[in-house]
mmCIF file of C-alpha atoms in Angstrom:
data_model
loop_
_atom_site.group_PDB
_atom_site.id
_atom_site.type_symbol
_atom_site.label_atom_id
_atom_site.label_comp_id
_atom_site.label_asym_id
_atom_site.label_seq_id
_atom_site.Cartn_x
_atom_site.Cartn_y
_atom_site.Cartn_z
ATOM 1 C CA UNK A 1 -22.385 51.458 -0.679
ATOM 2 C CA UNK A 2 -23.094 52.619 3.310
ATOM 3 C CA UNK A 3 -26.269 54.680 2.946
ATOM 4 C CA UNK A 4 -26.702 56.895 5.806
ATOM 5 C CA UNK A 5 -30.590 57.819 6.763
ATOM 6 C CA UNK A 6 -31.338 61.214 9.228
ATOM 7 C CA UNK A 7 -30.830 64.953 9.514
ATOM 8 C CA UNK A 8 -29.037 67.633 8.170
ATOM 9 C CA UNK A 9 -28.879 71.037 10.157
ATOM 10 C CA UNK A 10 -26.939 73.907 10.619
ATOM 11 C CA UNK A 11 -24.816 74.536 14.197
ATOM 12 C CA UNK A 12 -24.399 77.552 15.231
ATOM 13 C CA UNK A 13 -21.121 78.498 16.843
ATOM 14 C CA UNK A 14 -19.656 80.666 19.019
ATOM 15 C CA UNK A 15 -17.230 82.601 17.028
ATOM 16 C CA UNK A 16 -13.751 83.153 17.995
ATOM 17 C CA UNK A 17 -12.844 86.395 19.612
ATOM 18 C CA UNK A 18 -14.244 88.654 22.733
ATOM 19 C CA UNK A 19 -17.774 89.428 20.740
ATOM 20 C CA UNK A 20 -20.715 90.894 22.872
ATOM 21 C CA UNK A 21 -21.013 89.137 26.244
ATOM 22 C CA UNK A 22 -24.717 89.587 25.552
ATOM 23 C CA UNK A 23 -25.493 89.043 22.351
ATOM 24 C CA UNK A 24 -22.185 86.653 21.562
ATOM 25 C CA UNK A 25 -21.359 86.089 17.470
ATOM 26 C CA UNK A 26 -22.232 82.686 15.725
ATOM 27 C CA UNK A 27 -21.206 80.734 12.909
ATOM 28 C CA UNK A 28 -22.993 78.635 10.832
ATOM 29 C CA UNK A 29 -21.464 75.015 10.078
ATOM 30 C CA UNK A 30 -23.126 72.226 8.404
ATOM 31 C CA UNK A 31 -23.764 69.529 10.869
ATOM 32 C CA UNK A 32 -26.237 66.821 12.674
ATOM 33 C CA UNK A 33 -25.072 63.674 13.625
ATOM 34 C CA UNK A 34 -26.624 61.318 9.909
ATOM 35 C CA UNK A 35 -24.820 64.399 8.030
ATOM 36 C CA UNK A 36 -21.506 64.870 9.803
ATOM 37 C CA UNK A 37 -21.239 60.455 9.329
ATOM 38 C CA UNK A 38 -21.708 60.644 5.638
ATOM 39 C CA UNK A 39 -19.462 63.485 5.224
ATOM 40 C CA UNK A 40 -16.464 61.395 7.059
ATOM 41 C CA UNK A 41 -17.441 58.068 4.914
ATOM 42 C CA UNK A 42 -16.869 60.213 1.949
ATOM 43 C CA UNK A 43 -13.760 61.115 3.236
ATOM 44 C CA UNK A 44 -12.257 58.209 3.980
ATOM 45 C CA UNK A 45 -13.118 57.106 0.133
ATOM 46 C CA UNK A 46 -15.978 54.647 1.075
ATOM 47 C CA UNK A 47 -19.142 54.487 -1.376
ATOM 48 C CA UNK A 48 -21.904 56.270 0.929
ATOM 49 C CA UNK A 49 -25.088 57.927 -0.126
ATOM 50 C CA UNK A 50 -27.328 60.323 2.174
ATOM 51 C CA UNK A 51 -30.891 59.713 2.744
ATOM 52 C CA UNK A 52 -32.657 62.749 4.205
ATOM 53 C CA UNK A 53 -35.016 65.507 3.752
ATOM 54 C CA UNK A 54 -33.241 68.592 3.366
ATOM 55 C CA UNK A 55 -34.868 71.820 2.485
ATOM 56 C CA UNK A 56 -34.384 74.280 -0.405
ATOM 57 C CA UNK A 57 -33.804 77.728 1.479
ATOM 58 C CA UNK A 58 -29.598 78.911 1.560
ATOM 59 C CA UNK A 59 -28.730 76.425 4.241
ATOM 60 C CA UNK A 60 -29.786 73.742 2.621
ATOM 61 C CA UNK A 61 -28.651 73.970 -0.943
ATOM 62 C CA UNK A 62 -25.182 74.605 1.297
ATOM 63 C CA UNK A 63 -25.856 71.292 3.112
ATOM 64 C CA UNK A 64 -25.891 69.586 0.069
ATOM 65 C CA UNK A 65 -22.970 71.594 -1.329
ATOM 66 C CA UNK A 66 -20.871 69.937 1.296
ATOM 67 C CA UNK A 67 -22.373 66.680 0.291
ATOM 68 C CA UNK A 68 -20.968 66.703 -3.354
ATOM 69 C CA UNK A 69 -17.804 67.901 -2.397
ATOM 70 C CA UNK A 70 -16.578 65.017 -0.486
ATOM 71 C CA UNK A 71 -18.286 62.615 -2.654
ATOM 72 C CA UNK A 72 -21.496 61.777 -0.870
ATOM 73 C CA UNK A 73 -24.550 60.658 -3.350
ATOM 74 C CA UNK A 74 -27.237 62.339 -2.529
ATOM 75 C CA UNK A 75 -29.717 61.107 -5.185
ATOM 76 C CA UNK A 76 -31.735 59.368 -2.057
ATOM 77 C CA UNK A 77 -31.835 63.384 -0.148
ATOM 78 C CA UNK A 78 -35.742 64.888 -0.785
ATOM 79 C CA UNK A 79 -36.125 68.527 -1.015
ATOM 80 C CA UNK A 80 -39.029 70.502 0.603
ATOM 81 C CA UNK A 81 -39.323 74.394 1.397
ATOM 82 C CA UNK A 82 -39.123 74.374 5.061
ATOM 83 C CA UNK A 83 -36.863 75.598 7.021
ATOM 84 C CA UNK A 84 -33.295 74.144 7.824
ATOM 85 C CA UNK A 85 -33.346 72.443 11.489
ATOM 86 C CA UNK A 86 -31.000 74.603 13.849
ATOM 87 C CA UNK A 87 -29.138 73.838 16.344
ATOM 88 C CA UNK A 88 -27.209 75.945 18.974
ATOM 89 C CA UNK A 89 -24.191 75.055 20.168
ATOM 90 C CA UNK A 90 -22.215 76.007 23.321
ATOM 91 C CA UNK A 91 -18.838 74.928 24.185
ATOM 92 C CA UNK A 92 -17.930 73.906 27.050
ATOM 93 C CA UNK A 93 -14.353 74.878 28.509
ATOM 94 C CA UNK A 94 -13.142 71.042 28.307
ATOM 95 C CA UNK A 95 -14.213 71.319 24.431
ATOM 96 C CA UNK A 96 -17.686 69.061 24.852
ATOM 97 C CA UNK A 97 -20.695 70.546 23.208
ATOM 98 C CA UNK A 98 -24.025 71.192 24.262
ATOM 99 C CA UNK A 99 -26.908 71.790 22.185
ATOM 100 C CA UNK A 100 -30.482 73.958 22.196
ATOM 101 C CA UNK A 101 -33.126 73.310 18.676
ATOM 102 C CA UNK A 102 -35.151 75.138 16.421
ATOM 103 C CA UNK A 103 -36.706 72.529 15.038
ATOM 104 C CA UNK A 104 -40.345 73.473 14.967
ATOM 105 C CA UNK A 105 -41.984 73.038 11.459
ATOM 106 C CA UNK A 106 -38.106 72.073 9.534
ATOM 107 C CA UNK A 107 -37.605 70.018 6.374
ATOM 108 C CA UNK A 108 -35.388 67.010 7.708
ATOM 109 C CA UNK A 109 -38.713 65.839 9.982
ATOM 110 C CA UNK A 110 -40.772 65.867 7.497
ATOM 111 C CA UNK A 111 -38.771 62.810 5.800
ATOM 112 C CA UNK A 112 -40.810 60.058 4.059
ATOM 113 C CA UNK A 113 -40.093 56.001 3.468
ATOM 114 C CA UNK A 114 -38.257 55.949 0.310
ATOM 115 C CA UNK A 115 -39.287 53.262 -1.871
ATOM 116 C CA UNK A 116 -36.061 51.250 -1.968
ATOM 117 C CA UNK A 117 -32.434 51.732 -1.636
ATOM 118 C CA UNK A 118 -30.244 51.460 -4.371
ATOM 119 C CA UNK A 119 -29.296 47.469 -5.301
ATOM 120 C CA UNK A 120 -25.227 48.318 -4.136
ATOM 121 C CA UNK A 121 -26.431 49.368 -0.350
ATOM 122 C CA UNK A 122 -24.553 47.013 1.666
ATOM 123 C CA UNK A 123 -25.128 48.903 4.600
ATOM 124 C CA UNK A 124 -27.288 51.529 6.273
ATOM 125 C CA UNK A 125 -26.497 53.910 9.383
ATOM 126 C CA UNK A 126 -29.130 55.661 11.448
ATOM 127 C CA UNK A 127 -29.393 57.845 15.005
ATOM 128 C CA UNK A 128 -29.758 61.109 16.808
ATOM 129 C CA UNK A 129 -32.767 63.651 16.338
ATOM 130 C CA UNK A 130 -34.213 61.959 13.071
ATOM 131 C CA UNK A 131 -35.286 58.814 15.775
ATOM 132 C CA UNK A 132 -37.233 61.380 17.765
ATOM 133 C CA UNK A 133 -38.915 63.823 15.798
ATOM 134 C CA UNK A 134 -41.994 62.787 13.956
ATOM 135 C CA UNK A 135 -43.275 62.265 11.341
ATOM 136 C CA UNK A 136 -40.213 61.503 10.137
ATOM 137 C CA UNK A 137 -39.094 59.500 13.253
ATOM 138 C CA UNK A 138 -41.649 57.275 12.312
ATOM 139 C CA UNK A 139 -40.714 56.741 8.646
ATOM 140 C CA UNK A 140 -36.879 56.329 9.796
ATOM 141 C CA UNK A 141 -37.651 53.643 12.138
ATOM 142 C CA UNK A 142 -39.671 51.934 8.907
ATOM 143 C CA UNK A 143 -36.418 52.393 7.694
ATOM 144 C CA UNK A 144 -34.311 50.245 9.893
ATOM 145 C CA UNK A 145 -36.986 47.611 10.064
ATOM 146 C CA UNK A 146 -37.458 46.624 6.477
ATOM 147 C CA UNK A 147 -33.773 46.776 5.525
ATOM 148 C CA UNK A 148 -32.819 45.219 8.765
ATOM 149 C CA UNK A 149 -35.090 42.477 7.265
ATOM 150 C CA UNK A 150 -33.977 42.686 3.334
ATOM 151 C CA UNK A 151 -30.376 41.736 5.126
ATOM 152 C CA UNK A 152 -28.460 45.106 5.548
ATOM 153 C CA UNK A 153 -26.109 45.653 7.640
ATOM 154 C CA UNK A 154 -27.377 48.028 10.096
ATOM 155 C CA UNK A 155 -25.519 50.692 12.600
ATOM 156 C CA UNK A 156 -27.479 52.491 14.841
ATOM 157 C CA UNK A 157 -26.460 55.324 17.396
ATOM 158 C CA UNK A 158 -29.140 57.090 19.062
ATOM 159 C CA UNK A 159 -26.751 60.193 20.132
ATOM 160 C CA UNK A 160 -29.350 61.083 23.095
ATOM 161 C CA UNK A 161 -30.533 64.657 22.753
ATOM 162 C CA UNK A 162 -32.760 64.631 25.812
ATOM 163 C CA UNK A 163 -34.106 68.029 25.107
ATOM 164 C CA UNK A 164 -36.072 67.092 22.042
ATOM 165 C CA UNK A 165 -37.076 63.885 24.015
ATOM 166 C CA UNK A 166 -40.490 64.781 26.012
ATOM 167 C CA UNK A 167 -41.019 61.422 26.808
ATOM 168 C CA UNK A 168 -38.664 59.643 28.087
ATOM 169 C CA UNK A 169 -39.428 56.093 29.062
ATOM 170 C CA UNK A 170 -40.989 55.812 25.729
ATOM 171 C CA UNK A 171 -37.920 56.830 24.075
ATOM 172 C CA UNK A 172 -36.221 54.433 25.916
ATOM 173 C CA UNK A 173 -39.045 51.670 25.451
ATOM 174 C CA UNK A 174 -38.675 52.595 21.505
ATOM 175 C CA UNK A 175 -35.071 52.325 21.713
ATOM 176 C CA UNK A 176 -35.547 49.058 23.134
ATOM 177 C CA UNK A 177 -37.608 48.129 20.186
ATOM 178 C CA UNK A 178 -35.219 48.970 17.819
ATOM 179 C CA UNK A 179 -32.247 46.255 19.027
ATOM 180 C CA UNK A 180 -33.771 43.197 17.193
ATOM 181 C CA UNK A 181 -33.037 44.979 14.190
ATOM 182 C CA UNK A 182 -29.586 46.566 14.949
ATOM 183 C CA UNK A 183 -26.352 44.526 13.721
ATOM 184 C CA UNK A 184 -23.995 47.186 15.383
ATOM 185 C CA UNK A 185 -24.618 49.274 18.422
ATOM 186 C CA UNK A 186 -22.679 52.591 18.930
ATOM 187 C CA UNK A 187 -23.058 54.581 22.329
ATOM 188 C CA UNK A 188 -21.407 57.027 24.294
ATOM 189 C CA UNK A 189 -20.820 55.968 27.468
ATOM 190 C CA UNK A 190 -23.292 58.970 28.473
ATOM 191 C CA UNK A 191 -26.116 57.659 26.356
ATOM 192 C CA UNK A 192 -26.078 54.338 27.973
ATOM 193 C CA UNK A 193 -26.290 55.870 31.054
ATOM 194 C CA UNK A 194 -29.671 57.875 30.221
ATOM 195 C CA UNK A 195 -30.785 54.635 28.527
ATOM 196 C CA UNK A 196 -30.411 52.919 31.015
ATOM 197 C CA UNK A 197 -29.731 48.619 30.863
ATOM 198 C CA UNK A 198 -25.943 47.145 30.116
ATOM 199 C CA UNK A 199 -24.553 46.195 26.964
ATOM 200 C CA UNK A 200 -25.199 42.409 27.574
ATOM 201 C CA UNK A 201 -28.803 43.224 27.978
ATOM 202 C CA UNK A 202 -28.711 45.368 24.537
ATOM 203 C CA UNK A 203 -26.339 42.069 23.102
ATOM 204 C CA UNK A 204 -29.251 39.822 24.399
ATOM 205 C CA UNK A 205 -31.546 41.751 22.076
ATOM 206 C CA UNK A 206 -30.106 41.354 18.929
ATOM 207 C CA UNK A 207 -26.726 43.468 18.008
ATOM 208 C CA UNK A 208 -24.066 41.045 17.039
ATOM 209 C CA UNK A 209 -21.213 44.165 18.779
ATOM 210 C CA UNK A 210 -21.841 47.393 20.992
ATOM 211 C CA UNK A 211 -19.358 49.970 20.479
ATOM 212 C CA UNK A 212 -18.796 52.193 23.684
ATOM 213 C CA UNK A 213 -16.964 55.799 23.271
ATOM 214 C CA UNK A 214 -14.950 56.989 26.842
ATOM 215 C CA UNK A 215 -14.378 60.335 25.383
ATOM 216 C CA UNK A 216 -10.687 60.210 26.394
ATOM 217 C CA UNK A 217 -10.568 57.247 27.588
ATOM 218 C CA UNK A 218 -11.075 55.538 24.429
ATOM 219 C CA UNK A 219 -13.282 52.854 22.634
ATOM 220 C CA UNK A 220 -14.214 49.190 24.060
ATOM 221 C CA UNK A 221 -16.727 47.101 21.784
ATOM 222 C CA UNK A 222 -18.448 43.886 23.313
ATOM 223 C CA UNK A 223 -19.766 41.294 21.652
ATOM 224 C CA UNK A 224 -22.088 38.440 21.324
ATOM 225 C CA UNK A 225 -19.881 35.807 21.941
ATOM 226 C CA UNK A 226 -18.587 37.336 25.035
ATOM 227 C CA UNK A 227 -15.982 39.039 23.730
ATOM 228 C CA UNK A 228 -14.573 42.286 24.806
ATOM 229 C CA UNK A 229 -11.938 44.687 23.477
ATOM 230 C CA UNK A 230 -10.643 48.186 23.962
ATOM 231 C CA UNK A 231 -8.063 50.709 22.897
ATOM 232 C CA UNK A 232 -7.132 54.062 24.701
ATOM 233 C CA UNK A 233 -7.562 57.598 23.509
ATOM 234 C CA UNK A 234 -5.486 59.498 21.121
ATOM 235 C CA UNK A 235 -3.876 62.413 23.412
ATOM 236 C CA UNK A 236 -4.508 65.529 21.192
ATOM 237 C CA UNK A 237 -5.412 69.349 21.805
ATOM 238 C CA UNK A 238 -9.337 69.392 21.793
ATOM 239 C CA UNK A 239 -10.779 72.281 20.122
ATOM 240 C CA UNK A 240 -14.245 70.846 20.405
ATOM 241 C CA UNK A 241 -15.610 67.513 20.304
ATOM 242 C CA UNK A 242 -18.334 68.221 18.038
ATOM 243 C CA UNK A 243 -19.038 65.234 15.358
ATOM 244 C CA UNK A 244 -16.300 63.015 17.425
ATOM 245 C CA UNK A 245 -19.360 60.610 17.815
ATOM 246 C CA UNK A 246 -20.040 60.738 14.323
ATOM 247 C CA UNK A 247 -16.331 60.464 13.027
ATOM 248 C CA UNK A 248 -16.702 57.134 15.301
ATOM 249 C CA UNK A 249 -19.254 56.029 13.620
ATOM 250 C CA UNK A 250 -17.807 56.193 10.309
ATOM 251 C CA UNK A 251 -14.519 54.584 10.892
ATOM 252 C CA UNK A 252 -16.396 51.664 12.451
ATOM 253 C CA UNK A 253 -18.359 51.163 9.339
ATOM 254 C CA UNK A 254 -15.228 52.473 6.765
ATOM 255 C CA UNK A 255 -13.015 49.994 8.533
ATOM 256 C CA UNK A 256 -15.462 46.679 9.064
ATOM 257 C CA UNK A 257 -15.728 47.210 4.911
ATOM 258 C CA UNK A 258 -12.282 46.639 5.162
ATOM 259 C CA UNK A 259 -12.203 43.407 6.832
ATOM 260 C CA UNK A 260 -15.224 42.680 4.743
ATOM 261 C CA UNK A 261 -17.421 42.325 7.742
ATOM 262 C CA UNK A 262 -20.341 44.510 6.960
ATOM 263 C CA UNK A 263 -23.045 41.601 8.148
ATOM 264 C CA UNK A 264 -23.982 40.405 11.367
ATOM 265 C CA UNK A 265 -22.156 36.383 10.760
ATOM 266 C CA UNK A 266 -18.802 38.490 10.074
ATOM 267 C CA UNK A 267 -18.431 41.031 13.134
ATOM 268 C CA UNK A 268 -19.367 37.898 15.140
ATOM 269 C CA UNK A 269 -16.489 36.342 13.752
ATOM 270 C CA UNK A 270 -14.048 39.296 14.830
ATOM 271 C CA UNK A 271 -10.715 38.627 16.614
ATOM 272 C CA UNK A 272 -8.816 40.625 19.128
ATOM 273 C CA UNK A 273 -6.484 41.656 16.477
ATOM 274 C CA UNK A 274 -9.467 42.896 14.144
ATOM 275 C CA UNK A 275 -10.823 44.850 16.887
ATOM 276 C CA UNK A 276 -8.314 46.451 18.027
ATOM 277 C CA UNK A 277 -7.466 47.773 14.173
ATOM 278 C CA UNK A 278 -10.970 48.752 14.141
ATOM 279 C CA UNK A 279 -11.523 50.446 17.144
ATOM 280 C CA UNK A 280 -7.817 51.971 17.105
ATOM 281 C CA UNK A 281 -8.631 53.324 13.686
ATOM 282 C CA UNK A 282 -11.858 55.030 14.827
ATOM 283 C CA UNK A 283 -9.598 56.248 18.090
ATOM 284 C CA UNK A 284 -7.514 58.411 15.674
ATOM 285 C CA UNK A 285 -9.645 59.907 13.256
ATOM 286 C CA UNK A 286 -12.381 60.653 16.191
ATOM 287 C CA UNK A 287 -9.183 62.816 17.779
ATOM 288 C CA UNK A 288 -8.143 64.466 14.286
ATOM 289 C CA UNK A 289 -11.723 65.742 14.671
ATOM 290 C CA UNK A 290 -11.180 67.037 18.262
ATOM 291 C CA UNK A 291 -8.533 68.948 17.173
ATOM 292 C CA UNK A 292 -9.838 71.303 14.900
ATOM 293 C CA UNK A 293 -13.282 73.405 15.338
ATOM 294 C CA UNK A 294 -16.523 71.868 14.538
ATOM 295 C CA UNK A 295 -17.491 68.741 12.490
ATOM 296 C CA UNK A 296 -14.503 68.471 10.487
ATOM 297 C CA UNK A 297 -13.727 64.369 10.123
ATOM 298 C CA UNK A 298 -10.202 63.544 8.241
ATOM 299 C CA UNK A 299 -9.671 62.646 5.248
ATOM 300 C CA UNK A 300 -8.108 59.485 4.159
ATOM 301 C CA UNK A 301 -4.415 60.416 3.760
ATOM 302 C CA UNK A 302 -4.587 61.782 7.013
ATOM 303 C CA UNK A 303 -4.939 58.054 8.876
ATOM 304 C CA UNK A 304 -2.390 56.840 6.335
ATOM 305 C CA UNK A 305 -0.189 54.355 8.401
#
């Protein structure tokens, strides 16, 4: 089982349609980067639970709705009557989104260490706003560290959202911090750039791969050895590219359970040929999801070869 750890929230949309210029109509879709992750693992038919707090109002019992549906175990999600995180999206005219937070005083921060994980985690996935917003930032890190050091396998993309960020070279220091204990890297090629530092230097620190997305340019991974592999982009309409990151994500860790390599010994042990299934395999479901509106990831029989 891939257990992915951190929030659950609710985009809001720009609907379809001319609208009021001022006062423009939104949908709400279940999203945040942990969520929209677990939702694609389910998908693609691997064993993944959610680990999250998620709160009891309408949004969330529709958060965890989705959950269930697409086979996500969510006996690990704690409940709590706060308000459902929000975030608002706006879409750009190349289909990349940006986002603005409510955020003040909501359930998912508010997450706590769980005692264990259940005995069939192989794996656990963490990144984007439950690494920055405390408490729970704090318990998530906890998190990383002691299953990092039970032996998980652990994936970690911080998915930079510099506006909830008010400091940022202790983000980054933090960030920096967390590398010892992080088997596989994923970044946008954006994020590194506001981290700052070069995948060698991140390598040098303890991931056994980094994973780099190009947006359209497609996916290179580096690794520890030296290595380094890429495949292009899928050419597809984009709609939006919202959970493309996390569809990424996903793949990786669907498709290293293929080649049994969920643990640091096996990625190192990676070939061109392996890499290139893996990384072409995330390349097409990542552009499935830019072709439709919002965080929809593919389902299995839709990367059938």
């Amino acid at each position: 089982m891939i257990v992915v750890a951190g929030e659950a929230l609710i985009d809001l949309v720009p609907a379809a349609g001319p609208g009021d210029a001022e006062l423009p109509a939104l949908l709400p879709r279940r999203g945040g980067g942990p969520y929209n992750t677990a939702v694609a693992l389910g998908r693609l038919g691997s064993p993944v639970a959610f680990c999250s707090r998620v709160s009891t109002d309408a949004f969330g019992e529709a958060l965890l709705r989705g959950l269930r549906a697409d086979g996500v175990d969510t006996s690990l999600v704690q409940r709590g009557p706060e308000p459902t995180t929000l975030a608002l999206a706006a879409i750009g005219a190349d289909g990349s989104a940006g986002y603005g937070f409510y955020v003040e005083g909501t359930a998912d921060r508010l997450f706590e260490l769980p005692q264990r994980l259940p005995d069939s985690a192989r794996a656990v996935s963490l990144g984007t706003c439950s690494l920055v917003l405390e408490p729970g930032a704090s318990a998530y890190e906890q998190l990383l560290r002691r299953e990092a050091g039970r032996g998980l396998f652990t994936a970690l993309d911080p998915n930079v959202r510099a506006a909830l960020i008010p400091d940022a070279d202790a983000y980054r220091a933090r960030f920096r911090s967390w590398l010892p204990h992080t088997a596989l890297l994923k970044l946008s090629e954006e994020d590194a750039d506001w981290l700052g530092g070069t995948p060698r230097e991140w390598l040098a620190a303890g991931p056994a791969a980094v994973v780099l997305t190009h947006g359209a340019d497609g996916v290179r991974v580096l690794t520890r050895d030296g290595g380094e592999f890429a495949v292009p982009g899928e050419k597809v309409d984009v709609v939006d590219t919202i959970g493309a990151g996390d569809t990424v994500n996903a793949a990786l860790l669907h498709r290293l359970a293929a080649h049994d390599a969920l643990s640091p010994g096996a990625v190192a042990g990676l070939g061109a040929d392996e890499w290139r299934d893996i990384l072409g395999f995330a390349a097409r479901a990542a552009a499935i999801t830019c072709s439709r509106a919002g965080a929809e990831p593919p389902y299995a029989a839709e990367l059938a070869d």
